[in-house]
Coordinates of N, CA and C in Angstrom, one line a residue:
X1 N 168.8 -144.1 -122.8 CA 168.5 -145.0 -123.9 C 167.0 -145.0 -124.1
X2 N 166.8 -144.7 -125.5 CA 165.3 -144.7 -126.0 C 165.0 -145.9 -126.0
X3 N 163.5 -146.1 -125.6 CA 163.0 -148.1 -125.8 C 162.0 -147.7 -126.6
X4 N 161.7 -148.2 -127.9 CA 160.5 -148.3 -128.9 C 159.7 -149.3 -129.0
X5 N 160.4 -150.4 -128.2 CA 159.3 -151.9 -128.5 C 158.2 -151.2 -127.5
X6 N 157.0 -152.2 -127.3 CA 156.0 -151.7 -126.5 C 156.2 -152.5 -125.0
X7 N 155.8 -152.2 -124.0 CA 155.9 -153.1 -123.0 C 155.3 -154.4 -122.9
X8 N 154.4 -154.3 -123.4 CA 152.9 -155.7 -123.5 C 152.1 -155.8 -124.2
X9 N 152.0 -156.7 -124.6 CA 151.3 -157.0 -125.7 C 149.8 -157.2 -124.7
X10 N 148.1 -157.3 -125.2 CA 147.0 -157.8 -124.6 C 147.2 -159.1 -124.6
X11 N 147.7 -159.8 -125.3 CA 147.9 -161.2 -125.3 C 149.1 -161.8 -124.2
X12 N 150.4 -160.9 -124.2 CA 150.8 -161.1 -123.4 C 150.5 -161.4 -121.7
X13 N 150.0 -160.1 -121.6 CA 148.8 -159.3 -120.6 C 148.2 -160.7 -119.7
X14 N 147.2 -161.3 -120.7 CA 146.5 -162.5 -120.3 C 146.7 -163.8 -120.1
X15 N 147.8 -163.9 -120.8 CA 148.7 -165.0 -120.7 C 149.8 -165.2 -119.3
X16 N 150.1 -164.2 -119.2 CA 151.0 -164.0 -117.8 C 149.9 -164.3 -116.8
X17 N 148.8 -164.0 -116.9 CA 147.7 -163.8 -115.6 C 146.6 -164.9 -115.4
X18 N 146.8 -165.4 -116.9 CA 145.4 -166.5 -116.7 C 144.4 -165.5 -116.7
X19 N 144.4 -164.1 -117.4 CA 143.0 -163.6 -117.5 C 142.6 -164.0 -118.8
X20 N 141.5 -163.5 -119.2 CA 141.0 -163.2 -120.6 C 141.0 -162.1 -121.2
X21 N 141.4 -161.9 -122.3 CA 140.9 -160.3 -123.2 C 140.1 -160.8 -124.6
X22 N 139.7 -160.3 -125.0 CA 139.6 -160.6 -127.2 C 140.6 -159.7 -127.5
X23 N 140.8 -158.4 -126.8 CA 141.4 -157.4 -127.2 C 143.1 -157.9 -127.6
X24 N 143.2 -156.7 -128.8 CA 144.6 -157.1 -129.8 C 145.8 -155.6 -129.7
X25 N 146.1 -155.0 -128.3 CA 146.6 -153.7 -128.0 C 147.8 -153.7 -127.6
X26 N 148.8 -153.0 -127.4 CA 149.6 -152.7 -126.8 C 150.1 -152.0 -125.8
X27 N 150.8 -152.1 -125.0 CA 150.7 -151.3 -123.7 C 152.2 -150.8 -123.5
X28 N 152.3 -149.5 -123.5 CA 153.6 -149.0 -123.3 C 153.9 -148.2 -121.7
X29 N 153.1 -148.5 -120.8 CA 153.4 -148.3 -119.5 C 152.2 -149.0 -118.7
X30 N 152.4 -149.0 -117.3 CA 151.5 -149.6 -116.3 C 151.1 -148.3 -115.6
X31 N 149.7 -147.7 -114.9 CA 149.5 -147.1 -114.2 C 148.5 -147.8 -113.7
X32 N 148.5 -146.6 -111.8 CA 147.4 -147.8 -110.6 C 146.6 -146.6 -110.4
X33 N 146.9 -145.3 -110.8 CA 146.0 -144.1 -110.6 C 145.5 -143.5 -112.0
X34 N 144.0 -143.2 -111.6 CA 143.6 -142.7 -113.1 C 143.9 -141.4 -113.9
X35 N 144.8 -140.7 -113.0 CA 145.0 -139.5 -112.7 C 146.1 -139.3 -113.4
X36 N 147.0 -140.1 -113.3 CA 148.1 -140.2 -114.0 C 148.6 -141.3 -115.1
X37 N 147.6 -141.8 -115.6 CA 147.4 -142.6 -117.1 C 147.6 -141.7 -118.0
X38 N 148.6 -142.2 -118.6 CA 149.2 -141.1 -120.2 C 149.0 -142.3 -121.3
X39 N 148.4 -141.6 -122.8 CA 147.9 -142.5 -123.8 C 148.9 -143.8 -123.8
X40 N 148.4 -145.1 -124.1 CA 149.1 -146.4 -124.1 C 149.3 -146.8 -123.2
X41 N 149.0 -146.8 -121.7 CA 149.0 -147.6 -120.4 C 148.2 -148.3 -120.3
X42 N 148.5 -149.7 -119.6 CA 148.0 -150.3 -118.8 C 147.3 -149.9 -117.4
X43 N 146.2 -149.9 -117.4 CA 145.4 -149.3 -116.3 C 145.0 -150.5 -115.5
X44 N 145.8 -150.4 -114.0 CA 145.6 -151.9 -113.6 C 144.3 -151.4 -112.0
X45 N 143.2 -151.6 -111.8 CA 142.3 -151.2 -111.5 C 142.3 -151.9 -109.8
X46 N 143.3 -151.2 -108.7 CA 143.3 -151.8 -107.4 C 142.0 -151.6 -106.9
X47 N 141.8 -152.4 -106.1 CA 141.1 -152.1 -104.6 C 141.3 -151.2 -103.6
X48 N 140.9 -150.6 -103.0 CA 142.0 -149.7 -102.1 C 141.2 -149.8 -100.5
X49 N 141.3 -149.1 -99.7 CA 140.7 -148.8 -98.4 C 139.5 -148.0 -98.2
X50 N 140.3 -146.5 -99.5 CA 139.2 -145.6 -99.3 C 138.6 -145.9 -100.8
X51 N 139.3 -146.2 -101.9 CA 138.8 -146.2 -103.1 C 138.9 -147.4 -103.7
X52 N 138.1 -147.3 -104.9 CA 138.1 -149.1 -105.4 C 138.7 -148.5 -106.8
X53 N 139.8 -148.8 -107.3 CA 140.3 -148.2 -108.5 C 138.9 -148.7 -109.6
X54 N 138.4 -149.4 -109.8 CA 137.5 -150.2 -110.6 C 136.5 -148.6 -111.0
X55 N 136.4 -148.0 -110.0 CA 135.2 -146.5 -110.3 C 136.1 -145.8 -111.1
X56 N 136.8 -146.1 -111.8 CA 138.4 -144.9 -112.9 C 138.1 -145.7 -113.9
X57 N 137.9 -147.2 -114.0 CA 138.4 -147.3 -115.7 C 138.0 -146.3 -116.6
X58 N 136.7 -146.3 -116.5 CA 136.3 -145.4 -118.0 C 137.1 -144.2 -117.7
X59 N 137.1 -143.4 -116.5 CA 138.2 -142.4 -116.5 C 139.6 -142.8 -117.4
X60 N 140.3 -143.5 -117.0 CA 141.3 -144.6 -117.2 C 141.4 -144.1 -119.0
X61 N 140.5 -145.0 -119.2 CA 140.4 -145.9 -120.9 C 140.3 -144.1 -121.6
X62 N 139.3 -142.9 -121.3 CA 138.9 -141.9 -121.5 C 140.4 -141.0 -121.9
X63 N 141.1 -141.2 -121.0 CA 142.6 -140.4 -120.7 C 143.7 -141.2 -121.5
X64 N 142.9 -142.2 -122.7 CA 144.2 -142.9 -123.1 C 144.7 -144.3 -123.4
X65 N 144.4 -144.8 -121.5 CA 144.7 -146.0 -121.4 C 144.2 -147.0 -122.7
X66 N 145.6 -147.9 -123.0 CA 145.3 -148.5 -124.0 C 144.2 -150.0 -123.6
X67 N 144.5 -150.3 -122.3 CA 143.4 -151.6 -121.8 C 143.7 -151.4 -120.3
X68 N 142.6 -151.9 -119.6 CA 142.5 -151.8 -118.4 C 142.5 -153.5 -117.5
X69 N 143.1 -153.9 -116.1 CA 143.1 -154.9 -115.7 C 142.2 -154.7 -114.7
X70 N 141.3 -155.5 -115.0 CA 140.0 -155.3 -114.1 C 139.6 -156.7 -113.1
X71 N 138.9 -157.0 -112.2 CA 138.3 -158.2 -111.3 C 137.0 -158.3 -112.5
X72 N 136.5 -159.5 -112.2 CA 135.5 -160.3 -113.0 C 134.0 -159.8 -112.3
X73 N 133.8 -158.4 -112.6 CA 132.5 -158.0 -112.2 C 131.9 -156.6 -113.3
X74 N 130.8 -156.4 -113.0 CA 130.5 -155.3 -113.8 C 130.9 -154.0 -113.8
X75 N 131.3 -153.2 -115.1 CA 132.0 -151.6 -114.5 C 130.9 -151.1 -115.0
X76 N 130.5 -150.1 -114.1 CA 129.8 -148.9 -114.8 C 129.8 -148.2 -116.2
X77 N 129.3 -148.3 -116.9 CA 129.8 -147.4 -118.3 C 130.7 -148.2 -119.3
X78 N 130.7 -148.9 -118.9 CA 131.6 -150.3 -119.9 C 131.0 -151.4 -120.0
X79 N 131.3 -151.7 -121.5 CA 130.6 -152.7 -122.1 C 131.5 -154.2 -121.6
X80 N 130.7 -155.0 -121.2 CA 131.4 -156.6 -120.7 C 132.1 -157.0 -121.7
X81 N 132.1 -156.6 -123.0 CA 132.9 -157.0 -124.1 C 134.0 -156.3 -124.5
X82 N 134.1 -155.1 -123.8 CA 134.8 -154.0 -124.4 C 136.5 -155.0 -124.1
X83 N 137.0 -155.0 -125.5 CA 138.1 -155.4 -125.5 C 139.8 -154.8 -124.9
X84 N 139.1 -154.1 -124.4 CA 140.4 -153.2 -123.6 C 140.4 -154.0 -122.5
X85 N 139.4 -154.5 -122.1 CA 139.8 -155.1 -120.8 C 140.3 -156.4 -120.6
X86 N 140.8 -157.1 -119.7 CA 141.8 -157.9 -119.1 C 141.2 -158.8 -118.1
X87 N 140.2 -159.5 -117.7 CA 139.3 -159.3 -116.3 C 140.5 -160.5 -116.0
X88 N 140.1 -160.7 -114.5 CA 141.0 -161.3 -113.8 C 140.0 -161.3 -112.1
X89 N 140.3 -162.3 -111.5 CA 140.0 -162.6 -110.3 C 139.9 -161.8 -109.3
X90 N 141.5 -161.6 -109.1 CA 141.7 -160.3 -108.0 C 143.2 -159.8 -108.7
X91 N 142.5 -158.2 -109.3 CA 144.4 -157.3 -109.9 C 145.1 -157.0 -109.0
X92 N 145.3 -157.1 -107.6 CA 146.4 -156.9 -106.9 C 146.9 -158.3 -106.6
X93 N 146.6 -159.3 -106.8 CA 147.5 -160.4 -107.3 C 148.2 -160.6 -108.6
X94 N 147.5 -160.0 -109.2 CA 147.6 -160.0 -111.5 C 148.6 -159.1 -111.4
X95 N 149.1 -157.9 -110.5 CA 149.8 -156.8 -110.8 C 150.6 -157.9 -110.2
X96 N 150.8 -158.6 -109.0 CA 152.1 -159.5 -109.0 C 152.5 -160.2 -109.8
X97 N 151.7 -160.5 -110.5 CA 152.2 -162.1 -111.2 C 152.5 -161.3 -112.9
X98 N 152.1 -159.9 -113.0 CA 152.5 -159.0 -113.9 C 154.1 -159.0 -113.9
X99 N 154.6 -158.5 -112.4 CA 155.8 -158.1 -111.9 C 156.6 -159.4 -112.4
X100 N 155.7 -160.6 -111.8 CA 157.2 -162.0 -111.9 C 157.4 -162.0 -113.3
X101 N 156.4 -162.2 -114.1 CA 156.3 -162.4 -116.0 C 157.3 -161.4 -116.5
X102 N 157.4 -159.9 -115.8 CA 158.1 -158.8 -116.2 C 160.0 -159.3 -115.8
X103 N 159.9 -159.6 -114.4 CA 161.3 -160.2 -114.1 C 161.9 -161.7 -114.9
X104 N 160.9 -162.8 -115.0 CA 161.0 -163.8 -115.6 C 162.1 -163.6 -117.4
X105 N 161.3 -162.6 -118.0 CA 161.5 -162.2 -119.1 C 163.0 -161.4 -119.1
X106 N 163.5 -161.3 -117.9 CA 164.6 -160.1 -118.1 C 165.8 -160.8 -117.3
X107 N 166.8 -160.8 -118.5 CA 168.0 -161.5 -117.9 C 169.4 -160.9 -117.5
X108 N 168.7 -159.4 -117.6 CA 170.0 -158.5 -117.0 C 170.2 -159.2 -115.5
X109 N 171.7 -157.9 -115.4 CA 171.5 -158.1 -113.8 C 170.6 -157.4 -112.7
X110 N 170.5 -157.6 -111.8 CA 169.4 -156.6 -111.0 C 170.1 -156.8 -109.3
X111 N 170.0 -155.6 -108.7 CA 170.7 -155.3 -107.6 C 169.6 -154.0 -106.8
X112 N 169.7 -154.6 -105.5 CA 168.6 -154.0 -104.6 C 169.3 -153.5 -103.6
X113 N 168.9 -152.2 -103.0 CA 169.4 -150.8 -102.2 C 169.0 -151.4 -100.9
X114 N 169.6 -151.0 -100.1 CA 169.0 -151.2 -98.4 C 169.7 -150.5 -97.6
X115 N 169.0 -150.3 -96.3 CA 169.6 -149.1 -95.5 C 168.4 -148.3 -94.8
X116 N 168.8 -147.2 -94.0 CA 168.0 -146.6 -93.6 C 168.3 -145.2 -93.8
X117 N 169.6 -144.9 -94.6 CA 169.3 -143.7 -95.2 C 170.0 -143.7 -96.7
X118 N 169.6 -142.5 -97.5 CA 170.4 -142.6 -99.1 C 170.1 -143.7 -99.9
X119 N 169.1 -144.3 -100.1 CA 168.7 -145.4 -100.6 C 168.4 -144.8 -102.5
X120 N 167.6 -143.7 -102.2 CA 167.1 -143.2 -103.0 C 168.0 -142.3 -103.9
X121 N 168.9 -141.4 -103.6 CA 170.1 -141.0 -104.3 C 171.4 -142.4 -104.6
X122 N 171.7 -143.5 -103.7 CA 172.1 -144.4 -105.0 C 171.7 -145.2 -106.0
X123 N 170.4 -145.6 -105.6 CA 169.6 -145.6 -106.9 C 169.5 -145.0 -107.8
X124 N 169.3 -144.2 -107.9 CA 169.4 -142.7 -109.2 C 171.2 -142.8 -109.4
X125 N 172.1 -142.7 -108.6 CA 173.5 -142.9 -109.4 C 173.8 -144.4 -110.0
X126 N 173.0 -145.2 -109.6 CA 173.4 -146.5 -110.8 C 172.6 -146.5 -111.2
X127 N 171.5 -146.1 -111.3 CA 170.9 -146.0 -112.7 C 171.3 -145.4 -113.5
X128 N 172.2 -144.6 -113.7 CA 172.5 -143.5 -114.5 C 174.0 -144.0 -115.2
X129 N 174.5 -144.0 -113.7 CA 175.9 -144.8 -114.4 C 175.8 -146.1 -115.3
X130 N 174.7 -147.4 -114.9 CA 174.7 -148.4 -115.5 C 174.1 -147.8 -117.0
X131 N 172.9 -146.8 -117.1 CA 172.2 -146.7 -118.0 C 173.1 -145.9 -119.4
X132 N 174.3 -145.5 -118.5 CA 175.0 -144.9 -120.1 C 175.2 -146.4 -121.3
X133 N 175.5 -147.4 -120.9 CA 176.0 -148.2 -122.2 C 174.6 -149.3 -122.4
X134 N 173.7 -149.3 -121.8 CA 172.4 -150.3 -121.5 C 171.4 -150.0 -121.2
X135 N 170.0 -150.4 -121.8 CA 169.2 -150.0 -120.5 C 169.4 -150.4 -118.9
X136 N 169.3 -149.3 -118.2 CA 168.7 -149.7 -117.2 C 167.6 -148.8 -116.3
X137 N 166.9 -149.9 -115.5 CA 165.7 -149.8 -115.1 C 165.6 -149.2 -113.8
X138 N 165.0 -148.5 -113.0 CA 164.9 -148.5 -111.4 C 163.5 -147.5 -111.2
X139 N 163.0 -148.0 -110.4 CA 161.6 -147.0 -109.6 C 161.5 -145.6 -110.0
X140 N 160.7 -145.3 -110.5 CA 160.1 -143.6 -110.5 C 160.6 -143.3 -109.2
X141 N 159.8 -143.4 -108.1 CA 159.5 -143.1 -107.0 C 160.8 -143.7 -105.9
X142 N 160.0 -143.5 -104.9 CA 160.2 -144.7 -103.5 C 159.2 -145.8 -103.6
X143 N 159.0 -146.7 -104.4 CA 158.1 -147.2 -104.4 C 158.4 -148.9 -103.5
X144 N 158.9 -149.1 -102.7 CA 159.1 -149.8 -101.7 C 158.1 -150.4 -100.6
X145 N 156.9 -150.8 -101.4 CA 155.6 -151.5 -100.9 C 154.6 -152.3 -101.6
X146 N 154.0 -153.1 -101.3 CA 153.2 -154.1 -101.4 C 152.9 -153.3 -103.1
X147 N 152.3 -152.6 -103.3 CA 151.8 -152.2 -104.6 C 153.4 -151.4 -105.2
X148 N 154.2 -150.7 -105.0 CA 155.4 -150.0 -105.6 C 156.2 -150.6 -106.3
X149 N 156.5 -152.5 -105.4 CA 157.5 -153.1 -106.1 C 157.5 -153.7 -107.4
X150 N 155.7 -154.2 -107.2 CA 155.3 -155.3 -108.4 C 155.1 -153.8 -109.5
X151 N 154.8 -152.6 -109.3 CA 154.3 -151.9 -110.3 C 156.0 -151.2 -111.0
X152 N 156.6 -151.3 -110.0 CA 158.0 -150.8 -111.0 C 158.5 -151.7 -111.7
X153 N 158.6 -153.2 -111.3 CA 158.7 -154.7 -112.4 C 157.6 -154.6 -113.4
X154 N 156.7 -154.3 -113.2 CA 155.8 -154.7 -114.3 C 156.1 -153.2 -115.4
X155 N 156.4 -152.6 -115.1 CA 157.1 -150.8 -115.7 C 158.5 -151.0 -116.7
X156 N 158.6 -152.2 -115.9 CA 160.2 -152.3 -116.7 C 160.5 -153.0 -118.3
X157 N 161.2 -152.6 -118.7 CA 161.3 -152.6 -120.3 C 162.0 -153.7 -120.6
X158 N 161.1 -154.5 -122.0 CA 161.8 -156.1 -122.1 C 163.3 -156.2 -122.3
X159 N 163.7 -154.7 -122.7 CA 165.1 -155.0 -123.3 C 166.3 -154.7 -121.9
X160 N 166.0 -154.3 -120.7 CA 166.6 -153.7 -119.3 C 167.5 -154.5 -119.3
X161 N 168.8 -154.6 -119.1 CA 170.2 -155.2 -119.1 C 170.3 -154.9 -117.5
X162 N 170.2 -154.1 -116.7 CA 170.1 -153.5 -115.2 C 169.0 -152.8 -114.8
X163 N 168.9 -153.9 -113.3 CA 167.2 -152.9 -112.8 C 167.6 -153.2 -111.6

């Protein structure tokens, strides 16, 4: 099933998070790597251990991204006004509260895998079976962690009948 609406509105964006934008964009996916931002994403700018996603936006924004979710500090190479951005406190909380605003809004059903093996092949068969008459939604990946779960909810499409 094709989805044409956009996933987020900038206004949406900031409303869900209590951030700020001026910006007036839309966002047709979420990405946490700058690497893998394709034109119209949300570029949500983590923290990491070894890396601080915050050194990518202009990478980010350069590759496409339609706005970026940034912490309330200075980026290099970006203007404090530049309306693509979203600032926020701390984005690995914002990418959660992305995820709830994403589930909030979706009144399909939704059904979670468990186990310790095949998790990942029956996922992919209900997705596929549910998705012949509906959207439905499920993880790219294995994305079953602190950053995977909230970023496959916030991924998911307003119209998803099943995720």
């Amino acid at each position: 099933m094709i989805v044409t609406e956009p996933l987020w509105s900038a206004g949406e964006i900031a409303h869900a998070l209590g951030g700020r934008t001026s910006g007036r964009w839309l966002a047709d996916g979420v990405a946490v790597d700058s690497r893998e931002v394709i034109p119209g994403d949300l570029f949500v700018a983590l923290p990491g251990t070894q890396v601080d996603g915050h050194a990518f936006v202009a990478e980010a924004l350069e590759a496409g991204a339609a706005g970026a979710l940034v912490s309330a500090r200075d980026l290099a190479g970006i203007a404090t006004d530049d309306p693509r951005l979203i600032r926020v406190d701390d984005t690995a909380k914002a990418l959660h509260a992305l995820a709830a605003a994403a589930r909030q809004r979706m009144s399909g059903r939704v059904a979670a895998v468990t186990g310790s093996a095949g998790k990942t092949s029956v996922k992919e068969a209900l997705r596929r079976a549910l998705g012949r008459d509906a959207l439905a939604h499920a993880s790219a990946r294995s994305y079953n962690n602190h950053v995977g779960v909230p970023l496959s909810l916030a991924r998911m499409p307003r119209a998803t009948r099943y995720a």
